[in-house]
Coordinates of C-alpha atoms in Angstrom, one line a residue:
X1 CA 17.8 -26.7 6.8
X2 CA 14.6 -28.3 8.1
X3 CA 11.9 -26.0 6.5
X4 CA 9.2 -27.0 8.8
X5 CA 11.3 -25.9 11.9
X6 CA 11.0 -22.2 10.7
X7 CA 7.4 -21.8 11.3
X8 CA 6.6 -21.2 14.9
X9 CA 2.8 -22.6 15.7
X10 CA 1.3 -19.0 16.0
X11 CA 2.9 -15.7 14.0
X12 CA 3.1 -12.9 16.3
X13 CA 2.3 -9.6 15.2
X14 CA 3.1 -8.2 11.8
X15 CA 5.0 -4.7 12.2
X16 CA 6.1 -2.1 9.8
X17 CA 8.5 0.3 9.2
X18 CA 9.6 3.9 10.1
X19 CA 11.1 6.8 8.9
X20 CA 14.4 7.9 9.7
X21 CA 14.8 11.4 8.7
X22 CA 18.6 12.7 8.4
X23 CA 17.9 16.2 7.4
X24 CA 20.4 16.9 10.2
X25 CA 23.4 16.2 8.1
X26 CA 23.6 18.0 4.6
X27 CA 26.9 15.9 3.5
X28 CA 25.2 13.6 1.1
X29 CA 25.8 12.5 -2.3
X30 CA 25.6 9.8 -5.0
X31 CA 27.4 6.6 -4.0
X32 CA 30.7 5.7 -5.3
X33 CA 31.7 2.7 -7.0
X34 CA 32.8 -0.6 -4.9
X35 CA 35.8 -1.8 -6.6
X36 CA 38.4 -2.7 -5.0
X37 CA 36.7 -2.7 -1.6
X38 CA 39.3 -4.1 1.3
X39 CA 37.7 -6.9 3.2
X40 CA 40.8 -7.8 5.5
X41 CA 41.8 -4.9 8.2
X42 CA 40.4 -4.9 11.4
X43 CA 37.3 -7.0 11.3
X44 CA 37.3 -9.5 14.0
X45 CA 34.3 -10.4 16.0
X46 CA 34.8 -9.5 19.6
X47 CA 32.4 -10.4 22.6
X48 CA 33.4 -7.0 24.4
X49 CA 30.5 -4.3 24.7
X50 CA 31.1 -1.4 22.7
X51 CA 30.0 2.0 24.1
X52 CA 27.4 3.6 22.5
X53 CA 27.6 6.6 20.0
X54 CA 26.0 10.0 21.0
X55 CA 22.8 10.1 18.9
X56 CA 22.2 13.1 16.9
X57 CA 18.4 13.9 16.6
X58 CA 17.0 15.5 13.3
X59 CA 14.8 18.6 13.6
X60 CA 10.9 18.9 12.2
X61 CA 8.1 16.7 12.2
X62 CA 9.9 13.7 11.3
X63 CA 12.6 13.8 14.4
X64 CA 14.5 10.3 14.5
X65 CA 17.4 9.3 16.2
X66 CA 20.4 9.1 14.0
X67 CA 23.7 7.5 15.5
X68 CA 26.7 9.0 14.1
X69 CA 30.3 8.2 14.6
X70 CA 31.9 4.6 14.4
X71 CA 31.0 2.9 17.7
X72 CA 27.5 1.8 18.4
X73 CA 25.2 -0.4 20.5
X74 CA 21.8 -2.0 19.2
X75 CA 19.9 -3.7 22.1
X76 CA 17.0 -6.0 20.6
X77 CA 14.2 -5.9 22.6
X78 CA 10.2 -5.5 22.5
X79 CA 8.3 -2.4 22.8
X80 CA 4.9 -1.3 21.5
X81 CA 4.5 0.5 17.9
X82 CA 1.7 3.3 17.3
X83 CA 0.8 2.9 13.8
X84 CA -2.0 5.5 14.0
X85 CA -4.5 6.4 17.1
X86 CA -6.4 3.3 16.6
X87 CA -3.7 0.6 16.1
X88 CA -1.0 -0.5 18.4
X89 CA 1.5 -3.7 17.9
X90 CA 3.7 -5.5 20.1
X91 CA 7.1 -4.8 18.3
X92 CA 10.6 -6.6 18.4
X93 CA 12.9 -3.6 18.0
X94 CA 16.6 -2.6 17.7
X95 CA 16.7 0.0 20.5
X96 CA 13.1 0.4 21.1
X97 CA 12.0 1.9 17.6
X98 CA 10.5 0.1 14.3
X99 CA 13.1 0.6 12.6
X100 CA 16.1 0.8 14.6
X101 CA 17.5 4.1 14.4
X102 CA 19.7 5.2 11.7
X103 CA 23.5 4.5 11.4
X104 CA 25.3 7.3 9.9
X105 CA 28.9 6.6 9.3
X106 CA 31.7 7.5 6.9
X107 CA 33.2 5.8 4.0
X108 CA 36.6 4.4 4.8
X109 CA 36.0 4.1 8.4
X110 CA 36.1 1.1 10.6
X111 CA 32.8 0.6 12.6
X112 CA 32.0 -1.3 15.5
X113 CA 28.5 -2.3 16.5
X114 CA 27.6 -4.3 19.5
X115 CA 24.2 -6.6 19.6
X116 CA 22.8 -6.9 22.8
X117 CA 19.7 -9.6 22.8
X118 CA 17.0 -8.9 26.0
X119 CA 14.3 -10.9 23.5
X120 CA 13.6 -14.5 24.5
X121 CA 14.9 -15.7 21.2
X122 CA 18.6 -15.8 19.7
X123 CA 18.8 -12.8 17.0
X124 CA 21.5 -11.8 14.8
X125 CA 22.2 -8.5 12.5
X126 CA 22.5 -9.0 8.9
X127 CA 24.0 -6.0 6.9
X128 CA 21.8 -5.7 3.6
X129 CA 23.8 -4.9 0.5
X130 CA 26.8 -3.8 2.4
X131 CA 29.6 -5.9 1.4
X132 CA 31.3 -7.1 4.7
X133 CA 33.8 -10.0 5.9
X134 CA 32.1 -13.2 5.9
X135 CA 32.5 -13.9 9.5
X136 CA 30.5 -10.2 10.0
X137 CA 27.7 -10.9 7.5
X138 CA 25.2 -12.2 10.7
X139 CA 24.0 -15.6 9.3
X140 CA 23.3 -18.0 12.1
X141 CA 24.9 -21.1 11.1
X142 CA 26.6 -20.2 8.4
X143 CA 29.0 -17.2 9.4
X144 CA 28.1 -17.1 13.2
X145 CA 26.0 -18.6 16.0
X146 CA 23.3 -16.8 16.8
X147 CA 23.3 -14.3 19.8
X148 CA 21.1 -16.1 22.3
X149 CA 19.0 -14.2 25.0
X150 CA 20.9 -12.2 27.4
X151 CA 24.2 -12.2 25.5
X152 CA 25.7 -9.9 23.4
X153 CA 28.1 -10.0 20.0
X154 CA 30.1 -7.4 18.1
X155 CA 30.1 -6.9 14.5
X156 CA 33.7 -5.1 13.4
X157 CA 34.2 -4.3 9.8
X158 CA 35.4 -1.3 6.9
X159 CA 32.6 0.6 5.3
X160 CA 34.2 0.6 2.1
X161 CA 31.2 1.4 -0.4
X162 CA 29.0 4.6 0.0
X163 CA 25.4 4.3 -0.3
X164 CA 22.1 3.3 1.4
X165 CA 21.8 -0.1 3.1
X166 CA 19.7 -2.0 5.7
X167 CA 20.2 -3.9 8.8
X168 CA 18.0 -6.5 9.6
X169 CA 18.1 -10.1 11.7
X170 CA 18.6 -13.1 9.7
X171 CA 17.7 -15.5 12.8
X172 CA 14.2 -17.3 11.5
X173 CA 14.0 -13.7 9.1
X174 CA 10.4 -14.1 8.1
X175 CA 9.5 -14.3 11.7
X176 CA 11.6 -11.5 13.2
X177 CA 11.8 -8.8 10.4
X178 CA 8.0 -9.1 10.3
X179 CA 8.2 -8.3 14.3
X180 CA 10.1 -5.2 13.4
X181 CA 14.1 -6.4 13.5
X182 CA 15.6 -4.0 11.4
X183 CA 16.9 -0.4 10.5
X184 CA 18.7 1.9 8.1
X185 CA 22.5 2.5 7.4
X186 CA 23.7 5.2 5.4
X187 CA 27.5 5.0 4.4
X188 CA 28.2 8.6 3.6
X189 CA 30.6 9.0 0.4
X190 CA 34.1 10.7 0.9
X191 CA 33.3 13.3 -1.4
X192 CA 29.8 14.5 -1.0
X193 CA 27.0 16.2 -2.7
X194 CA 24.9 17.9 -0.5
X195 CA 21.1 18.3 -0.2
X196 CA 19.2 20.6 1.5
X197 CA 16.8 17.8 2.9
X198 CA 18.1 14.1 3.1
X199 CA 15.1 11.8 4.2
X200 CA 15.2 8.0 4.5
X201 CA 11.9 6.1 3.9
X202 CA 11.2 2.6 5.2
X203 CA 8.5 0.9 3.6
X204 CA 6.3 -1.9 5.5
X205 CA 3.1 -3.5 5.8
X206 CA 1.3 -6.0 8.3
X207 CA -2.0 -7.4 8.6
X208 CA -5.1 -5.5 10.2
X209 CA -6.6 -8.5 12.4
X210 CA -3.8 -10.3 14.0
X211 CA -6.5 -13.0 14.8
X212 CA -5.6 -14.7 11.4
X213 CA -2.3 -15.9 12.8
X214 CA -4.0 -18.2 14.5
X215 CA -5.2 -19.9 11.4
X216 CA -3.8 -23.5 11.0
X217 CA -1.6 -22.6 13.7
X218 CA -0.6 -26.3 14.7
X219 CA 1.8 -27.2 12.1
X220 CA -0.7 -27.2 9.3
X221 CA 0.1 -25.3 6.3
X222 CA -0.4 -21.9 7.5
X223 CA 1.6 -22.5 10.6
X224 CA 3.4 -19.5 11.8
X225 CA 1.0 -17.6 9.3
X226 CA 3.9 -15.4 8.2
X227 CA 5.1 -14.9 4.4
X228 CA 5.9 -18.2 3.4
X229 CA 2.5 -19.7 4.3
X230 CA 0.9 -20.8 1.4
X231 CA -2.6 -21.8 2.2
X232 CA -5.2 -20.1 4.4
X233 CA -8.9 -20.5 5.6
X234 CA -11.5 -17.7 4.9
X235 CA -10.7 -14.9 7.1
X236 CA -13.1 -12.7 8.8
X237 CA -11.6 -9.0 8.6
X238 CA -8.9 -7.9 5.9
X239 CA -9.4 -10.7 3.7
X240 CA -13.3 -10.9 4.2
X241 CA -15.3 -12.3 1.2
X242 CA -12.1 -14.1 -0.2
X243 CA -11.6 -18.0 0.0
X244 CA -7.9 -18.2 0.9
X245 CA -7.9 -21.9 0.5
X246 CA -6.2 -22.1 -2.6
X247 CA -5.1 -18.9 -3.4
X248 CA -1.6 -18.4 -4.9
X249 CA 0.8 -16.7 -2.5
X250 CA 1.3 -13.6 -4.8
X251 CA -2.8 -13.0 -4.5
X252 CA -3.5 -13.9 -0.9
X253 CA -0.5 -11.9 0.7
X254 CA -1.9 -8.5 -0.5
X255 CA -5.2 -9.5 1.1
X256 CA -3.7 -10.4 4.6
X257 CA -1.4 -7.6 4.7
X258 CA -3.4 -4.6 4.2
X259 CA -2.0 -1.8 6.4
X260 CA 0.9 -0.2 4.7
X261 CA 3.6 2.1 6.6
X262 CA 6.1 4.3 6.0
X263 CA 8.5 5.1 9.3
X264 CA 6.0 2.9 11.6
X265 CA 3.3 5.0 10.9
X266 CA 0.3 4.8 8.3
X267 CA -2.6 6.9 6.8
X268 CA -3.0 10.3 8.2
X269 CA -0.6 9.4 10.8
X270 CA 2.4 9.7 8.4
X271 CA 3.9 12.8 8.9
X272 CA 4.8 15.4 5.9
X273 CA 7.9 16.2 4.2
X274 CA 7.9 20.0 4.7
X275 CA 10.4 21.6 2.3
X276 CA 11.0 25.3 1.0
X277 CA 10.8 26.3 -2.6
X278 CA 14.0 26.1 -4.2
X279 CA 15.2 22.9 -2.1
X280 CA 17.1 19.9 -3.5
X281 CA 15.5 16.8 -1.8
X282 CA 17.2 13.4 -1.5
X283 CA 14.5 10.7 -0.6
X284 CA 16.2 7.5 0.4
X285 CA 13.6 4.7 -0.2
X286 CA 14.0 1.3 1.7
X287 CA 11.5 -1.4 1.1
X288 CA 11.7 -3.6 4.5
X289 CA 8.4 -5.5 3.6
X290 CA 7.2 -8.7 2.0
X291 CA 5.2 -6.7 -1.0
X292 CA 6.3 -4.6 -4.1
X293 CA 5.3 -1.0 -3.6
X294 CA 4.5 1.1 -6.9
X295 CA 5.4 5.2 -5.9
X296 CA 4.0 7.9 -7.9
X297 CA 5.9 11.5 -7.2
X298 CA 2.9 14.0 -7.5
X299 CA 3.8 17.7 -9.0
X300 CA 7.9 17.1 -9.4
X301 CA 10.0 15.7 -12.3
X302 CA 12.8 13.7 -10.4
X303 CA 15.8 11.5 -10.9
X304 CA 16.9 8.0 -9.5
X305 CA 20.5 8.8 -8.7
X306 CA 21.2 5.1 -7.4
X307 CA 19.8 1.8 -6.4
X308 CA 20.9 -0.7 -4.0
X309 CA 23.5 2.6 -2.8
X310 CA 25.1 2.3 -6.6
X311 CA 24.9 5.4 -8.5
X312 CA 22.9 5.6 -12.0
X313 CA 25.2 7.7 -15.0
X314 CA 23.7 10.7 -15.8
X315 CA 20.1 9.8 -15.1
X316 CA 17.3 12.1 -16.8
X317 CA 14.9 13.7 -15.1
X318 CA 11.1 11.8 -15.2
X319 CA 7.4 12.1 -14.4
X320 CA 4.3 10.5 -14.6
X321 CA 5.9 7.4 -14.1
X322 CA 5.7 4.5 -11.3
X323 CA 8.6 3.5 -9.3
X324 CA 8.4 0.0 -8.3
X325 CA 10.3 -1.1 -5.3
X326 CA 10.9 -4.5 -4.2
X327 CA 11.4 -6.4 -1.0
X328 CA 14.9 -5.6 0.0
X329 CA 15.7 -3.1 -2.4
X330 CA 16.8 0.7 -2.3
X331 CA 16.3 3.6 -4.2
X332 CA 17.4 7.3 -4.1
X333 CA 15.3 9.9 -5.7
X334 CA 16.4 13.8 -5.7
X335 CA 14.3 16.3 -7.1
X336 CA 14.1 20.3 -7.2
X337 CA 11.2 21.8 -4.9
X338 CA 10.1 24.0 -7.6
X339 CA 6.4 23.6 -7.7
X340 CA 5.1 25.2 -4.4
X341 CA 1.9 23.6 -3.0
X342 CA 0.9 20.4 -1.3
X343 CA 1.8 16.9 -2.9
X344 CA 2.0 13.1 -2.0
X345 CA 4.5 10.7 -2.6
X346 CA 1.8 7.8 -3.3
X347 CA 1.6 4.2 -3.6
X348 CA -0.3 3.4 -6.9
X349 CA -0.7 -0.6 -7.0
X350 CA -4.0 -2.1 -6.7
X351 CA -3.4 -3.9 -3.2
X352 CA -5.9 -3.1 -0.8
X353 CA -3.5 -1.4 1.5
X354 CA -2.1 1.2 -1.0
X355 CA -4.5 4.1 0.2
X356 CA -2.7 3.6 3.3
X357 CA 0.6 4.6 2.2
X358 CA 1.0 8.3 1.1
X359 CA 3.9 10.8 2.6
X360 CA 2.6 14.6 2.0
X361 CA 5.0 16.8 0.6
X362 CA 4.3 20.3 2.0
X363 CA 5.9 23.5 1.0
X364 CA 6.4 26.1 3.4
X365 CA 3.3 28.7 3.6
X366 CA 0.9 26.0 2.2
X367 CA 0.5 24.1 5.7
X368 CA -3.4 24.6 5.6
X369 CA -3.8 23.2 2.1
X370 CA -4.5 19.2 1.6
X371 CA -3.1 16.6 -1.1
X372 CA -5.3 14.7 -3.1
X373 CA -4.6 11.1 -4.2
X374 CA -4.3 10.9 -8.2
X375 CA -5.9 8.4 -10.5
X376 CA -5.5 6.8 -13.3
X377 CA -2.9 4.2 -14.9
X378 CA 1.0 5.2 -15.2
X379 CA 3.9 3.1 -16.6
X380 CA 6.2 1.7 -14.5
X381 CA 9.8 2.9 -15.2
X382 CA 12.2 0.2 -16.6
X383 CA 15.4 0.5 -15.0
X384 CA 17.3 -1.3 -17.5
X385 CA 16.8 1.4 -20.1
X386 CA 17.0 4.4 -17.5
X387 CA 20.1 6.7 -17.5
X388 CA 23.0 6.6 -20.2
X389 CA 25.5 3.5 -21.3
X390 CA 28.6 4.2 -20.0
X391 CA 32.1 2.1 -19.3
X392 CA 31.4 -1.0 -17.2
X393 CA 33.2 -4.2 -15.4
X394 CA 30.9 -6.7 -17.7
X395 CA 29.5 -7.8 -20.6
X396 CA 27.7 -10.3 -22.2
X397 CA 30.3 -11.2 -24.7
X398 CA 33.4 -11.6 -22.6
X399 CA 34.5 -15.0 -21.1
X400 CA 33.6 -16.2 -17.6
X401 CA 35.2 -18.6 -15.4
X402 CA 31.8 -19.9 -14.2
X403 CA 28.1 -20.0 -15.7
X404 CA 25.4 -20.8 -13.3
X405 CA 21.5 -21.1 -14.1
X406 CA 19.0 -20.3 -11.2
X407 CA 15.2 -21.6 -12.6
X408 CA 12.9 -20.1 -9.7
X409 CA 9.7 -22.0 -9.4
X410 CA 6.4 -22.8 -7.2
X411 CA 5.8 -26.4 -6.4
X412 CA 3.6 -28.3 -3.9
X413 CA 5.3 -30.9 -2.0
X414 CA 3.5 -32.9 0.8
X415 CA 0.6 -30.2 1.0
X416 CA 2.9 -27.9 1.5
X417 CA 4.0 -24.9 -0.9
X418 CA 7.2 -24.8 -1.4
X419 CA 9.8 -22.3 -3.6
X420 CA 12.6 -24.2 -5.5
X421 CA 15.7 -23.4 -7.2
X422 CA 16.5 -25.8 -9.9
X423 CA 14.1 -28.2 -8.8
X424 CA 15.4 -28.2 -5.1
X425 CA 14.6 -26.6 -1.9
X426 CA 17.4 -25.5 0.7
X427 CA 19.8 -26.8 1.8
X428 CA 19.7 -29.5 -1.1
X429 CA 20.0 -26.8 -3.7
X430 CA 23.6 -27.3 -5.5
X431 CA 25.4 -24.1 -4.6
X432 CA 27.3 -21.9 -7.0
X433 CA 31.3 -23.1 -6.2
X434 CA 33.9 -20.6 -7.1
X435 CA 37.6 -19.5 -6.3
X436 CA 38.8 -16.2 -5.4
X437 CA 39.2 -14.2 -8.6
X438 CA 36.7 -16.0 -10.8
X439 CA 34.4 -14.0 -13.3
X440 CA 31.0 -15.3 -12.6
X441 CA 27.6 -15.0 -15.0
X442 CA 24.6 -16.2 -13.3
X443 CA 21.1 -16.6 -15.6
X444 CA 17.8 -15.9 -13.7
X445 CA 14.6 -17.3 -14.9
X446 CA 11.5 -16.9 -12.9
X447 CA 9.1 -19.9 -13.9
X448 CA 6.6 -19.4 -11.0
X449 CA 3.4 -18.8 -12.4
X450 CA 2.3 -15.8 -10.3
X451 CA 5.2 -15.2 -7.7
X452 CA 7.9 -12.3 -7.5
X453 CA 11.0 -13.2 -6.8
X454 CA 13.0 -10.7 -5.2
X455 CA 16.8 -12.1 -5.1
X456 CA 19.3 -10.8 -3.2
X457 CA 23.0 -12.0 -3.3
X458 CA 25.3 -11.6 0.0
X459 CA 28.4 -10.0 0.2
X460 CA 29.0 -8.6 -3.4
X461 CA 27.3 -6.8 -6.0
X462 CA 26.2 -7.9 -9.5
X463 CA 25.8 -6.2 -13.0
X464 CA 22.7 -6.8 -14.8
X465 CA 23.8 -7.3 -18.3
X466 CA 20.4 -8.4 -20.0
X467 CA 16.5 -8.6 -19.3
X468 CA 14.1 -11.1 -21.1
X469 CA 17.2 -12.0 -23.8
X470 CA 17.6 -8.1 -24.5
X471 CA 20.7 -6.0 -23.2
X472 CA 20.7 -3.4 -20.9
X473 CA 20.7 -0.1 -22.8
X474 CA 20.3 2.3 -19.9
X475 CA 23.1 3.0 -17.1
X476 CA 25.2 0.0 -16.1
X477 CA 22.9 -1.1 -13.4
X478 CA 24.9 -2.6 -10.2
X479 CA 22.6 -4.1 -7.7
X480 CA 22.7 -6.4 -4.9
X481 CA 18.5 -7.0 -5.4
X482 CA 17.1 -7.8 -8.3
X483 CA 13.0 -7.7 -8.5
X484 CA 12.1 -11.0 -11.2
X485 CA 8.6 -11.1 -12.3
X486 CA 6.9 -14.3 -13.6
X487 CA 8.0 -14.9 -16.9
X488 CA 11.2 -12.8 -16.6
X489 CA 14.8 -13.8 -17.3
X490 CA 18.0 -11.9 -16.3
X491 CA 21.8 -12.2 -16.7
X492 CA 23.9 -10.8 -14.2
X493 CA 27.5 -11.0 -13.4
X494 CA 29.6 -10.6 -10.3
X495 CA 33.5 -11.0 -9.4
X496 CA 34.3 -13.5 -7.0
X497 CA 36.1 -11.0 -4.5
X498 CA 34.9 -11.5 -1.1
X499 CA 35.7 -15.3 0.5
X500 CA 33.5 -16.8 2.3
X501 CA 30.0 -18.9 2.2
X502 CA 27.4 -16.4 1.1
X503 CA 23.6 -16.9 0.9
X504 CA 22.1 -16.2 -2.6
X505 CA 17.9 -16.0 -1.8
X506 CA 14.7 -14.7 -2.5
X507 CA 14.1 -11.7 -0.6
X508 CA 10.4 -12.4 0.1
X509 CA 11.8 -14.2 3.7
X510 CA 8.8 -16.3 3.4
X511 CA 9.9 -17.8 0.1
X512 CA 13.3 -17.9 1.2
X513 CA 12.4 -20.1 4.6
X514 CA 10.3 -22.3 2.3
X515 CA 13.4 -23.2 0.2
X516 CA 14.2 -20.7 -2.2
X517 CA 18.0 -20.2 -0.9
X518 CA 21.0 -21.1 -2.9
X519 CA 24.8 -20.6 -1.8
X520 CA 28.2 -19.2 -3.1
X521 CA 31.0 -21.1 -2.0
X522 CA 34.4 -20.3 -2.3
X523 CA 37.1 -23.0 -2.6
X524 CA 39.4 -23.5 0.4
X525 CA 37.1 -21.3 2.6
X526 CA 37.3 -21.7 6.5
X527 CA 34.6 -20.8 8.8
X528 CA 36.3 -19.0 11.9
X529 CA 33.8 -20.5 14.5
X530 CA 32.0 -23.7 15.5
X531 CA 28.4 -24.4 14.8
X532 CA 26.7 -24.8 18.8
X533 CA 23.8 -27.0 17.8
X534 CA 21.8 -26.0 21.3
X535 CA 21.7 -22.2 20.1
X536 CA 18.6 -23.2 17.6
X537 CA 20.3 -21.7 14.4
X538 CA 17.9 -21.0 11.7
X539 CA 19.5 -18.9 8.7
X540 CA 16.2 -18.2 6.7

């Protein structure tokens, strides 16, 4: 893949995320395990259009379209997004909203989703975190040809694993996800555990001053000005006063992306979460952006009941700690509304946009009161020590068929910043070659001086076994996206149980576009499509 081709000469407007309130359904639960998922039945692609499902709209301030059933149509098209009364962006959307509608489906069903493309560029849909057959994974040039303008493609697969997931384009994703091509997907478990309120919050961030998109736009190091950009000239608004010419990606991005959003709204435009005393509230958090967000839930003890859709064992109540959610990650929180008043679910990072991300939690009868941000330092929850140990699929001591090491780093080559795995950039990174049935152990080390790398594996879950040489002591930790800070090392393990060609990449999509992509390749696997060079497939 030619990385320079992954940059357009002018980066379009950045977009944010949107709340999809699902209070219309109380049949929610912590998620079931993924063992034994069957990828084999009724999963072929088709070019026949699927009939749209009937929308189900939640009530209340956060009313949003939620699509239920098993047959859906998602139309990629341009729309306008109003972040607040003063800020409007041109968005690329699924069905006209950012994010697109929430798809709410039942575990064990086979679903059909027809993607219709009304945009001027090819697009796809990748089902982030959800194990699907390889030909349904939505990776242009790897699992399918991207869907060209005015054409369609139908994804059909069985949803075996309950949990909170999301979907997004994987065609030139550092550009298209920024522009709004994403939505949420909830797979309800066969045995639900009801909550009185069930809310999905999608986090994102974008630039205040879109004129920054034109800086070095003609193929220089800032070409495209998206999240993989490595150098910038001094800016005039959001980054005013900062010399960004030699700034690292990690320091530059928060200065550029200063509008933080929840559900496509920012600051006072963010709709409140209204609760009644005694209600059990579930909040599904999805980070569709490019920055990590450190969140504080005021006034309540809460449990983290799942991460990346996978349940945690005996999660304890916690308070006074921050939950750090990295790009691509999901966390399901639960709390009991037992402290009447007005509170905030608030960002507590040092980033310039932090104050624009705060979700009011308003009890019935307290609508006139106003919640206030809190200050002071709070510790970040260490998920490797959270919850109780239990029997799990893997251990550090057991034998493995395959061992693999991913050394992640930041480098400069030919005046361009690149992000490498084992010293190489995609497509020159040696793949992880496996056979079906292999037990695979992977060591991930972040050698980048400042850059954070949330590593995402397609088509599989992995179990986190150790962090910085220390075994996981809390709940078994099963994820598909792992946030690796500079200097950190993790050992993870997974079962090679889903044949195909799968991406294993950084979900700071700019880092992926600049090289931080590996692949898991199964021996003997054959693609069921022929790559069309006329489409312009751009898998990262």
